[in-house]
PDB file of C-alpha atoms in Angstrom:
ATOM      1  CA  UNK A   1      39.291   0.789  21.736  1.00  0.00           C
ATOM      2  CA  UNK A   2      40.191  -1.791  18.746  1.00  0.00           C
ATOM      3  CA  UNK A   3      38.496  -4.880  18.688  1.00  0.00           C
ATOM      4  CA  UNK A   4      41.600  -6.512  19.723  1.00  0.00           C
ATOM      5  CA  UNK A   5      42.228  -4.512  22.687  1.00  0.00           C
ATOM      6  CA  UNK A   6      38.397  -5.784  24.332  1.00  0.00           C
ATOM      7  CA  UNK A   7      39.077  -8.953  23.402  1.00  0.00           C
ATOM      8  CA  UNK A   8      42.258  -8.890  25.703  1.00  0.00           C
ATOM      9  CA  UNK A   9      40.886  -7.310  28.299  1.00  0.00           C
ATOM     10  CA  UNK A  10      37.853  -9.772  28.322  1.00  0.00           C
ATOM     11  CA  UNK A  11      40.246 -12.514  28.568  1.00  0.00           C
ATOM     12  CA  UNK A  12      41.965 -10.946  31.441  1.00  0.00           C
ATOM     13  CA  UNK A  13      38.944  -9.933  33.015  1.00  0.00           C
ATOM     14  CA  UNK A  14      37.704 -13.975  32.937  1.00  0.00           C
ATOM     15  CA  UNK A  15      41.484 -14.594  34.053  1.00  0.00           C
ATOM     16  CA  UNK A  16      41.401 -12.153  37.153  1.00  0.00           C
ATOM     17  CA  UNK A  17      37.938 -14.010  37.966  1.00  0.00           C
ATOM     18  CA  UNK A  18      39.399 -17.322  37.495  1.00  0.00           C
ATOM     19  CA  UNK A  19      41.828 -16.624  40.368  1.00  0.00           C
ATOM     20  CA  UNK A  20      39.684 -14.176  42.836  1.00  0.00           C
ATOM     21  CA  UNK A  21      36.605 -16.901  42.760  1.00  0.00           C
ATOM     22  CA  UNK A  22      39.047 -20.066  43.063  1.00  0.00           C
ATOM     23  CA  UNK A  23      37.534 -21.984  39.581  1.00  0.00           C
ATOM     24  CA  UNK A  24      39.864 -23.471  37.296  1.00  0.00           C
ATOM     25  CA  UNK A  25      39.389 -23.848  33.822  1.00  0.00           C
ATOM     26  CA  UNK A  26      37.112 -27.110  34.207  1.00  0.00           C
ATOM     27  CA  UNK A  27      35.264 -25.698  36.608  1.00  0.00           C
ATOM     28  CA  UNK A  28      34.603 -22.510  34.115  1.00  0.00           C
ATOM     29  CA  UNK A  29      33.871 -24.952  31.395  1.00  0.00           C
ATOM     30  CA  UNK A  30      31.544 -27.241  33.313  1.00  0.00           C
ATOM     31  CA  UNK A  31      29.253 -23.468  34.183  1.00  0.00           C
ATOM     32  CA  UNK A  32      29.398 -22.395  30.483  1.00  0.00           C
ATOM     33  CA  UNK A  33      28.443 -25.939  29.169  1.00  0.00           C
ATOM     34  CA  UNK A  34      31.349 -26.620  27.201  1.00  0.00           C
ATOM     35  CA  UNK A  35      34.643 -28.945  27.368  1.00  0.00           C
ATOM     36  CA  UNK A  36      37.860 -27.548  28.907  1.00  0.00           C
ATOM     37  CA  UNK A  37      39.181 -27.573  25.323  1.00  0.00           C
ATOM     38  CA  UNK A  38      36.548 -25.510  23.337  1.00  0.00           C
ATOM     39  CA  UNK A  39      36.785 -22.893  26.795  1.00  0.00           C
ATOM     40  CA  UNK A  40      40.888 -22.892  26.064  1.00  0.00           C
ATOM     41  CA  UNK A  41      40.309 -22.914  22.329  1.00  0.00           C
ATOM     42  CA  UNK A  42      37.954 -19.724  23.131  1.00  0.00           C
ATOM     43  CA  UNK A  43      40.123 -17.946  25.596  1.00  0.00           C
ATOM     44  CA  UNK A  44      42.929 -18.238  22.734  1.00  0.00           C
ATOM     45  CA  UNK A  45      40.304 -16.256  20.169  1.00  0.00           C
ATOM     46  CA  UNK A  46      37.649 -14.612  22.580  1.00  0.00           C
ATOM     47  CA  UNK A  47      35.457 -13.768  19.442  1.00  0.00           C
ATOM     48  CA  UNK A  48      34.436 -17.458  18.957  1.00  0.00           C
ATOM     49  CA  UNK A  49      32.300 -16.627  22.599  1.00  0.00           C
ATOM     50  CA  UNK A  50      28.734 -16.878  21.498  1.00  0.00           C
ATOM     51  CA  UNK A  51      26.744 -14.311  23.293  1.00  0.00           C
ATOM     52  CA  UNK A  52      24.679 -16.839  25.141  1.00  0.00           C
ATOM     53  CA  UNK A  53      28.530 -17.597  27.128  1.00  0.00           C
ATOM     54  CA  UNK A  54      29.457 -14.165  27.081  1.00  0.00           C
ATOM     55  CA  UNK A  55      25.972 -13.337  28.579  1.00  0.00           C
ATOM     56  CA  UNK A  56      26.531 -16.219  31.332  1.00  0.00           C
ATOM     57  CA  UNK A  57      30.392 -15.314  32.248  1.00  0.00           C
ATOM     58  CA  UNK A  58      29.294 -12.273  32.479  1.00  0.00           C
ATOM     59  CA  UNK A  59      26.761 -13.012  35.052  1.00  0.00           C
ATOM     60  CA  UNK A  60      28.573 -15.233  37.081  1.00  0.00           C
ATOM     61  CA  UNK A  61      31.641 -12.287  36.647  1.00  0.00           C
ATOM     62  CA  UNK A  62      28.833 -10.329  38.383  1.00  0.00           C
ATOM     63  CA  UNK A  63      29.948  -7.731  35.754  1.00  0.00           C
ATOM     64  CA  UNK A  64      28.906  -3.668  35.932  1.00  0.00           C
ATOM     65  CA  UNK A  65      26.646  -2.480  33.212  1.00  0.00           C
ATOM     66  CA  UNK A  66      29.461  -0.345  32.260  1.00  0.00           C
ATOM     67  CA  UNK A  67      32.252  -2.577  32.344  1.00  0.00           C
ATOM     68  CA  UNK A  68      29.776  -5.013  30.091  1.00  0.00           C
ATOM     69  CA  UNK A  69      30.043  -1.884  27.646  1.00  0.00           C
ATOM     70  CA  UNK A  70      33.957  -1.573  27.123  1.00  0.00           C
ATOM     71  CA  UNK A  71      34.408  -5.385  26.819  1.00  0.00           C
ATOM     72  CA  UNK A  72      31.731  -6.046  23.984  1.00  0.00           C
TER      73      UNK A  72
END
């Protein structure tokens, strides 16, 4: 899988998250500690996440060890 290919799968993974736990794009922002801008700004080019917010979304995502391993 290219580089390309996980990072638009992460961003529909965070996407299909979005929607199944109700949280809108503030509400994401506001848990990762950053504005709604920088999260939209990152969603746009998913390889400006920093691990720390990849690390938390992917907590909160309540994401499988294995799933963590195709996205990253």
């Amino acid at each position: 899988m290219t580089t390309e290919q996980k990072s638009e799968l992460l961003v529909k993974s965070i996407k299909v998250f979005q929607i199944e736990a109700n949280y809108s794009n503030d509400d994401l922002a506001q848990c990762l500690g950053i504005h709604t801008n920088t999260l939209r700004n990152k969603m746009h080019y998913p390889d400006t996440f920093t691990y720390m917010e990849i690390k938390n979304l992917f907590k909160m995502m309540k994401m499988p060890e294995d799933k963590k391993a195709t996205l990253v």
